[in-house]
CSV table of N, CA and C in Angstrom, one decimal:
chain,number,residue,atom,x,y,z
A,1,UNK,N,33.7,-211.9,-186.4
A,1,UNK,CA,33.6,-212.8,-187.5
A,1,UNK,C,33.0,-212.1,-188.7
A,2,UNK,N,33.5,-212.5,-189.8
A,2,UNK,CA,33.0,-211.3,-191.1
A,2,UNK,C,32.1,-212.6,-191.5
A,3,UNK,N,31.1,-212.0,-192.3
A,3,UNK,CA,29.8,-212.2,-192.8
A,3,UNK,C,30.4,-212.7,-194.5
A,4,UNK,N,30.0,-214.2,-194.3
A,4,UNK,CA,30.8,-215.0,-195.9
A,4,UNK,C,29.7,-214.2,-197.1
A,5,UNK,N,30.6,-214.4,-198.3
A,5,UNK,CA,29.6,-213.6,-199.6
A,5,UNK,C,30.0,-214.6,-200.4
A,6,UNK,N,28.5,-214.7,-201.2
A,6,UNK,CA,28.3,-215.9,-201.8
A,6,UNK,C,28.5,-215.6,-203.3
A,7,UNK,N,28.9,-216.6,-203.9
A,7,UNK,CA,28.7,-216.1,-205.7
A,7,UNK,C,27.7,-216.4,-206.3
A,8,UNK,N,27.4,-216.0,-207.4
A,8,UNK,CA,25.6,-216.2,-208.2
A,8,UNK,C,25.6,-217.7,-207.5
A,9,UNK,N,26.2,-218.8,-208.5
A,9,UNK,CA,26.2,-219.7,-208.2
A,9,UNK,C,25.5,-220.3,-206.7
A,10,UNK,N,26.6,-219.6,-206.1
A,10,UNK,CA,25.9,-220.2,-204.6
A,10,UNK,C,24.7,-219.8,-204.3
A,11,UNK,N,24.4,-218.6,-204.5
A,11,UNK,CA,23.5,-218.0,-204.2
A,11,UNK,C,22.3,-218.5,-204.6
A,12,UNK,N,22.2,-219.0,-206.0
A,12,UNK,CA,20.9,-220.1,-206.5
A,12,UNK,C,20.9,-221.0,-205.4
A,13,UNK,N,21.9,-222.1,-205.2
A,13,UNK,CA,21.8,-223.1,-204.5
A,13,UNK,C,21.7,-223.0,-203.2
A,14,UNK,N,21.7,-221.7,-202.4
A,14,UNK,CA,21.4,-221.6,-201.1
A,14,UNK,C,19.7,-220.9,-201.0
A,15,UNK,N,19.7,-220.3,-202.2
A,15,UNK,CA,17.7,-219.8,-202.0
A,15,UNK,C,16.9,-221.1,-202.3
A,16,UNK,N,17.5,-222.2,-203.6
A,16,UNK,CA,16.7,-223.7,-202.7
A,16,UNK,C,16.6,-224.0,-201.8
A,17,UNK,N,17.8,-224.1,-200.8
A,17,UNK,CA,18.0,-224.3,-199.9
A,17,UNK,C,16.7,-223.9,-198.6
A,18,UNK,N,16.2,-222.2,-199.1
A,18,UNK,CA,15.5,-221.4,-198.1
A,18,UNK,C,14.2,-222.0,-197.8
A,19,UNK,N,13.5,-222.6,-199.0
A,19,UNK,CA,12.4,-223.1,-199.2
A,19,UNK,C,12.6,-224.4,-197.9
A,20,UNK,N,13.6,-225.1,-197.5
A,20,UNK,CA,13.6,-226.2,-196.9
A,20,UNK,C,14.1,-225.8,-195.1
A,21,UNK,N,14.0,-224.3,-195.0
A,21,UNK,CA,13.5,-223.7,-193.5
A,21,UNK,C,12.4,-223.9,-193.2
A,22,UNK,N,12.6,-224.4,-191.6
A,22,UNK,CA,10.9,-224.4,-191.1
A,22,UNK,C,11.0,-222.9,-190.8
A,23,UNK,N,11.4,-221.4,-191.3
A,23,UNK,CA,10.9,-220.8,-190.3
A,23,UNK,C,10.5,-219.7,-191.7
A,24,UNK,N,10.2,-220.3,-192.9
A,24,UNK,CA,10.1,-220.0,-194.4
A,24,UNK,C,9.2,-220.1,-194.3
A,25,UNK,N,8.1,-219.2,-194.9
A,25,UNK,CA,6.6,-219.3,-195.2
A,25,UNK,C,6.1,-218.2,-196.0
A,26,UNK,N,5.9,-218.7,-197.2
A,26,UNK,CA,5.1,-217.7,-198.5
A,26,UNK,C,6.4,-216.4,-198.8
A,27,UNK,N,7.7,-216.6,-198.6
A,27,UNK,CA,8.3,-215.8,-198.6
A,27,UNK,C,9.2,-214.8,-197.6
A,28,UNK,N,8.1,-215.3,-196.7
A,28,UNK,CA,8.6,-214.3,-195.2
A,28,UNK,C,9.2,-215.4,-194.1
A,29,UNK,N,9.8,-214.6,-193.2
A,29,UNK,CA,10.9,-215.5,-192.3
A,29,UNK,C,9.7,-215.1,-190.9
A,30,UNK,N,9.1,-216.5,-190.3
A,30,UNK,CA,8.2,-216.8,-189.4
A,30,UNK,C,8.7,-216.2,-187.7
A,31,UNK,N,10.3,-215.8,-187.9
A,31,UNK,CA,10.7,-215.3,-186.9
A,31,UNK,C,11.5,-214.2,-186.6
A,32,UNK,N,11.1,-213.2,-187.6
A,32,UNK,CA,10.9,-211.7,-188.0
A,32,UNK,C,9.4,-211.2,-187.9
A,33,UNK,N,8.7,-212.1,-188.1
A,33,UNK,CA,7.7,-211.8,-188.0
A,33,UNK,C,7.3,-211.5,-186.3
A,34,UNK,N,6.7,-209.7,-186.5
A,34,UNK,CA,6.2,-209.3,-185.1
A,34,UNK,C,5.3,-208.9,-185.0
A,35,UNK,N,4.4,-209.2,-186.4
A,35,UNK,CA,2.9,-208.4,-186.4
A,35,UNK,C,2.8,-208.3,-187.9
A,36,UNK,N,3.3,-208.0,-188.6
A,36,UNK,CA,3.9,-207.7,-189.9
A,36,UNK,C,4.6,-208.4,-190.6
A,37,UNK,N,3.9,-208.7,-191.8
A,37,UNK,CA,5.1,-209.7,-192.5
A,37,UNK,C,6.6,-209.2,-192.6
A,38,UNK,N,7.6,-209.9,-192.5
A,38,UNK,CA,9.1,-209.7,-192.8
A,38,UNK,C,9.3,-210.6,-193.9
A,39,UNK,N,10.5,-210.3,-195.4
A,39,UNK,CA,10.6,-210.7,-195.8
A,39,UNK,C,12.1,-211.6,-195.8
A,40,UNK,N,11.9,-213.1,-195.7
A,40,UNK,CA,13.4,-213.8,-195.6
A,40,UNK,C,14.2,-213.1,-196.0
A,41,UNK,N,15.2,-212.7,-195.0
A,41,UNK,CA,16.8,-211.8,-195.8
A,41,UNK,C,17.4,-213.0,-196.6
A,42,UNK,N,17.5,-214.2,-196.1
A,42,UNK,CA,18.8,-215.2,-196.3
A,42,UNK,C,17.8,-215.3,-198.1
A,43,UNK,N,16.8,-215.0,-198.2
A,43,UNK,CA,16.5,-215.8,-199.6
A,43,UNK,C,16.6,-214.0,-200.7
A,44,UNK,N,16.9,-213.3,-200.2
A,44,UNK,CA,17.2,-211.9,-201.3
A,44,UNK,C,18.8,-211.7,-200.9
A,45,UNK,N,19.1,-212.0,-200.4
A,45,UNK,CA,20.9,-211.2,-199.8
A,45,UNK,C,21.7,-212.5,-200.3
A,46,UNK,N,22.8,-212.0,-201.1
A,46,UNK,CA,24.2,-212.8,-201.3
A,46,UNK,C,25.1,-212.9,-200.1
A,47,UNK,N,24.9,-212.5,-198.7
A,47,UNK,CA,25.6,-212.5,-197.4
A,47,UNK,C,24.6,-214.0,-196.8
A,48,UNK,N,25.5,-214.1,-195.9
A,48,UNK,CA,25.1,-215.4,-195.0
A,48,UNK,C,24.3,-214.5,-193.8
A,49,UNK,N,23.2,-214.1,-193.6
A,49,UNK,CA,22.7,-212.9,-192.6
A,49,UNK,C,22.1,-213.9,-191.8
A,50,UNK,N,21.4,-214.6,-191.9
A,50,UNK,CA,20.3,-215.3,-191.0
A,50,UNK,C,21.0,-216.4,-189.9
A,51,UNK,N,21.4,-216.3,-188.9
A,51,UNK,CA,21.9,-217.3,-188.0
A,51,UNK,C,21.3,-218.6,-187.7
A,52,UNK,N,19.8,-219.0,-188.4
A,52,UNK,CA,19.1,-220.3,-187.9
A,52,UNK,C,19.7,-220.8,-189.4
A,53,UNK,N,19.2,-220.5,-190.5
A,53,UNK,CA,20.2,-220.0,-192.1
A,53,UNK,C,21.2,-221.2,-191.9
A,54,UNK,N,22.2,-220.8,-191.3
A,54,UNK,CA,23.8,-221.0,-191.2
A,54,UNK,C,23.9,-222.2,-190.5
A,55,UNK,N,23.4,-222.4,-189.4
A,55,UNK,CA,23.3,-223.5,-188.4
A,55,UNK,C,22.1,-224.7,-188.5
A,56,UNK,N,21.2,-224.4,-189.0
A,56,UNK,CA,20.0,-225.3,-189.4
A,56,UNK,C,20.1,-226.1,-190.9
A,57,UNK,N,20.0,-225.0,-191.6
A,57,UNK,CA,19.2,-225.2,-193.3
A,57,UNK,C,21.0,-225.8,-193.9
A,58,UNK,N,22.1,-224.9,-193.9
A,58,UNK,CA,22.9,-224.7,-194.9
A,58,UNK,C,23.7,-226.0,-194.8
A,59,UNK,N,23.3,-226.8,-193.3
A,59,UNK,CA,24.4,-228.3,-193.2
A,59,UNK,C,23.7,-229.3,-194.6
A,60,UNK,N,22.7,-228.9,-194.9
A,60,UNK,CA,21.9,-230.2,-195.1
A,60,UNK,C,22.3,-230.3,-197.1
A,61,UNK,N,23.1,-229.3,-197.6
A,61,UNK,CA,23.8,-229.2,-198.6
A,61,UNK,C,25.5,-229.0,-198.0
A,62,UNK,N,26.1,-230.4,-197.7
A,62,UNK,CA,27.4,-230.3,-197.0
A,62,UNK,C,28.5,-229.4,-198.3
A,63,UNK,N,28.3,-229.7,-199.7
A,63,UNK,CA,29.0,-229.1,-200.4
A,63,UNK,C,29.0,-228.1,-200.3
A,64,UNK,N,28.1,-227.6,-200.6
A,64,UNK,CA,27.4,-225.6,-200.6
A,64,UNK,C,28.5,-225.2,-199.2
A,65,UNK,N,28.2,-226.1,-198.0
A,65,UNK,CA,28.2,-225.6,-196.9
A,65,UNK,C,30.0,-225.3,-196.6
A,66,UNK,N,30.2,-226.6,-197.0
A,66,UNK,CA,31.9,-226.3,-197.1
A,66,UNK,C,32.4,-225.4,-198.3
A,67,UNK,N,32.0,-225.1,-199.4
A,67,UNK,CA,32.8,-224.0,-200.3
A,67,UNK,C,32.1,-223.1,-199.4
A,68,UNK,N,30.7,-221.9,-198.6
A,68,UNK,CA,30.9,-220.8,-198.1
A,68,UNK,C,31.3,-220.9,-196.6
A,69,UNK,N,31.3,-221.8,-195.7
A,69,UNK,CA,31.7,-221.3,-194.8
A,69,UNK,C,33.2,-222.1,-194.1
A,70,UNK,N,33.2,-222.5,-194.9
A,70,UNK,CA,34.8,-223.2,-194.5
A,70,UNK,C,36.0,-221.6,-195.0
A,71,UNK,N,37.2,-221.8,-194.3
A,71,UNK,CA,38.5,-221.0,-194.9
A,71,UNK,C,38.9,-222.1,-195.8
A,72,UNK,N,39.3,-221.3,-196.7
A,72,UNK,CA,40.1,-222.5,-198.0
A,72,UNK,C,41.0,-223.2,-197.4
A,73,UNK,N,42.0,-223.4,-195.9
A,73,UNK,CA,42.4,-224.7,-195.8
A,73,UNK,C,41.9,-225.9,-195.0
A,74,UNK,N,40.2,-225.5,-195.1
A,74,UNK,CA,39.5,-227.0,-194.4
A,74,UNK,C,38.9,-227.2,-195.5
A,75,UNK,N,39.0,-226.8,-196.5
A,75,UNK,CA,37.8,-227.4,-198.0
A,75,UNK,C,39.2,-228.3,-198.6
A,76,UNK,N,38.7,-229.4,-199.2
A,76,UNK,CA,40.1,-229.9,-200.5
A,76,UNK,C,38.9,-230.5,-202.0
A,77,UNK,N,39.4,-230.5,-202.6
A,77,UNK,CA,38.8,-230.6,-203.5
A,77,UNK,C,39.0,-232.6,-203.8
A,78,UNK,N,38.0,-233.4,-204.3
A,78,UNK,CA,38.3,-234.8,-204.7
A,78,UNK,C,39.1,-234.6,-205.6
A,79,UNK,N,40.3,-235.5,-205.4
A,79,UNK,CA,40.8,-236.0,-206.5
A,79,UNK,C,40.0,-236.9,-207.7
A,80,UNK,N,39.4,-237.6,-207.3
A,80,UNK,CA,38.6,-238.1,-208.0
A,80,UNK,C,37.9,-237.9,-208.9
A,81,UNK,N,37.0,-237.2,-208.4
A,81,UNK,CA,35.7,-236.5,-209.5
A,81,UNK,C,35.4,-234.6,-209.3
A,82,UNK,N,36.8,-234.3,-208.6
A,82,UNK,CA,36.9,-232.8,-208.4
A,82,UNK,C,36.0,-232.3,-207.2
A,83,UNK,N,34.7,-232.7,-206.9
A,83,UNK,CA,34.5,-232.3,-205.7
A,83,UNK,C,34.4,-231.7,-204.6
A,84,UNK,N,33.8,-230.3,-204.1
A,84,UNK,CA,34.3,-230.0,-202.8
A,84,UNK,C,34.1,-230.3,-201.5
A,85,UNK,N,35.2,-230.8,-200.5
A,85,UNK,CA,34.4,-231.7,-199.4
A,85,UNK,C,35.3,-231.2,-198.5
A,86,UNK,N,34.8,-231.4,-197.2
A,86,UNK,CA,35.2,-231.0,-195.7
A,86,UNK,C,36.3,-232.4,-195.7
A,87,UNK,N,37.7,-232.7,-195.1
A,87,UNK,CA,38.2,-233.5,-195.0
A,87,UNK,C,38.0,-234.0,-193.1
A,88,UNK,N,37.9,-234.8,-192.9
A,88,UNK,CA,38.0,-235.4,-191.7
A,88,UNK,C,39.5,-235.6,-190.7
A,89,UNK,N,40.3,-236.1,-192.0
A,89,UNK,CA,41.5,-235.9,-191.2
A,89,UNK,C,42.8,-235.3,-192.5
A,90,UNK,N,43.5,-234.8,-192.0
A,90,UNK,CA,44.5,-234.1,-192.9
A,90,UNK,C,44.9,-234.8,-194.0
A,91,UNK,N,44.9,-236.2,-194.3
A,91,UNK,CA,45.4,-236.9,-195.3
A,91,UNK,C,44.3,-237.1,-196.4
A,92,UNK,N,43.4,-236.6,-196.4
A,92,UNK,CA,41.6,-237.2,-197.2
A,92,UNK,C,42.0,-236.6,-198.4
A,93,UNK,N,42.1,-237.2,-199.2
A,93,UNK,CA,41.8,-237.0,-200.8
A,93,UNK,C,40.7,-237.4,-201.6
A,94,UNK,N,39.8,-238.1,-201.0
A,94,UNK,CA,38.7,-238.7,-201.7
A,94,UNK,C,36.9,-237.6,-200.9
A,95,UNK,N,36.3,-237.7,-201.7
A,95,UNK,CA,35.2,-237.2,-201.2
A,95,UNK,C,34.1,-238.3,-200.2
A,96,UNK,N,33.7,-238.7,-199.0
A,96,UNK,CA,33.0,-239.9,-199.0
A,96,UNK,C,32.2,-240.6,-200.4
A,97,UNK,N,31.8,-240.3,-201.3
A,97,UNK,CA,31.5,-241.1,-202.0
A,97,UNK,C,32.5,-241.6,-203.0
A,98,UNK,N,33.2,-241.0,-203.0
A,98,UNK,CA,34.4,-241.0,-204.2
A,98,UNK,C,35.1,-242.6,-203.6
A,99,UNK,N,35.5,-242.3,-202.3
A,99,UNK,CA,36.5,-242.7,-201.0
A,99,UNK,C,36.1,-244.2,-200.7
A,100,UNK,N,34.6,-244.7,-201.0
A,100,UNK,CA,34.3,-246.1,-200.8
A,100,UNK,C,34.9,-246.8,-202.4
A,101,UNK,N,34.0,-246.1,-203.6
A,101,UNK,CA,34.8,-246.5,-204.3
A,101,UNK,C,36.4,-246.7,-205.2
A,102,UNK,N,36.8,-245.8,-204.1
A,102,UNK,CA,38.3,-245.9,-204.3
A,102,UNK,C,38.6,-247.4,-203.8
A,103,UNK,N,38.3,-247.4,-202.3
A,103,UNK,CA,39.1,-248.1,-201.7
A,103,UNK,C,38.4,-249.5,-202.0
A,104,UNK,N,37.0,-249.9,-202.5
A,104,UNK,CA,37.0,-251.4,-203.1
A,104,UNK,C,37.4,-251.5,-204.7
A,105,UNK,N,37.9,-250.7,-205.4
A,105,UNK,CA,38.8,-250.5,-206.6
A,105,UNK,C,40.4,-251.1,-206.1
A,106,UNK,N,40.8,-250.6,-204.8
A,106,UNK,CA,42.1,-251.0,-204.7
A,106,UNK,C,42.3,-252.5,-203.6
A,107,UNK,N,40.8,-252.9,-203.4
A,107,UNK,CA,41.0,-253.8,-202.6
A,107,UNK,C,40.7,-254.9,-203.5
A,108,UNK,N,40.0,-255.0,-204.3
A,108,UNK,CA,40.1,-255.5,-205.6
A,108,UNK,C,41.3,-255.9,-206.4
A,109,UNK,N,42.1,-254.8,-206.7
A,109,UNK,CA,43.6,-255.3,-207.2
A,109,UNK,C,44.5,-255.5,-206.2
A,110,UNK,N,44.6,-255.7,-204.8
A,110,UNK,CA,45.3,-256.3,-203.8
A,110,UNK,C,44.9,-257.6,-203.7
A,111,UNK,N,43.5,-258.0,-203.9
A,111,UNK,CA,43.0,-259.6,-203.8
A,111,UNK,C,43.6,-260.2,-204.7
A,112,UNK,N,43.9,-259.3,-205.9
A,112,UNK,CA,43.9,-259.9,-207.5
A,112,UNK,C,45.5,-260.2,-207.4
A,113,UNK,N,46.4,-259.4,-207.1
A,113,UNK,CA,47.5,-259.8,-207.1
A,113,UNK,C,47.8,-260.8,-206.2
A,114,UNK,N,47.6,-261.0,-204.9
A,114,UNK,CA,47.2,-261.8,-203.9
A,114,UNK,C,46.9,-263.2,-204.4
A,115,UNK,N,46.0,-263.5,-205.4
A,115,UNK,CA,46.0,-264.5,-205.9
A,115,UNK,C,46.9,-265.2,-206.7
A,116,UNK,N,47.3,-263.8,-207.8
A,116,UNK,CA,48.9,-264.1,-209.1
A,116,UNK,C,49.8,-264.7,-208.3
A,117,UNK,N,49.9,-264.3,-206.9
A,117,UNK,CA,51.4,-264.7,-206.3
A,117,UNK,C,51.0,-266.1,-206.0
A,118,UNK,N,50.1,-266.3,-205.4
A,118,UNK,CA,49.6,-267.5,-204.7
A,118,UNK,C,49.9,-268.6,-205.3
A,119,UNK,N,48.5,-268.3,-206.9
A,119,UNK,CA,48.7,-269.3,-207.7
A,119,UNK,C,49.7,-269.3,-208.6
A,120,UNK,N,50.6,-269.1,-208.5
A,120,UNK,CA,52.0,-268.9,-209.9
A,120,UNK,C,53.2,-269.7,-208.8
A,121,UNK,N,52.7,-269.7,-207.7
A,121,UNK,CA,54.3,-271.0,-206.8
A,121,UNK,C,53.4,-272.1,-206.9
């Protein structure tokens, strides 16, 4: 498995990210630590190096998480508001937030026409 590389961008948004490790403390990674401070790799490196990193911290920004570690054909972007989001099933165009209000937008103009027909015989 090759080791994902992040761009500036990401790279800001995944060193916030580092602060919200339990294993983060004043800088140093609490489980590097063997006597000697160690300094967090995941918060100086543009690679994805730290394995608690990748499986712990990086779900908890799902967007971040799907542009670096997804392959470009499990990411799609919203239609909606552009978006990048993990799809659930092959047909997903919407992001879940986008996706509720899509679909009470179109349940809305189904009631509405629903009515035109009703009341017009």
């Amino acid at each position: 498995m090759s080791i994902p590389r992040m761009n500036y961008q990401q790279y800001r948004k995944a060193r916030k990210l580092t602060h919200e490790c339990c294993n983060y403390c004043d800088g140093n990674c609490l489980l590097l630590d063997d006597g000697e401070e160690c300094v967090c790799v995941q918060s100086i490196s543009y690679s994805l190096l730290c394995r608690w990193f990748r499986a712990a911290v990086l779900p908890l920004d799902a967007a971040l998480c799907a542009e670096i570690s997804k392959s470009r054909d499990e990411v799609k972007r919203c239609v909606e508001c552009g978006a990048v989001f993990t799809p659930k099933s092959n047909r997903a165009k919407y992001c879940p937030d986008c996706a509720a209000r899509v679909r009470r937008k179109k349940e809305a103009e189904r009631q509405r026409q629903k009515y035109w027909q009703l009341s017009g015989k």
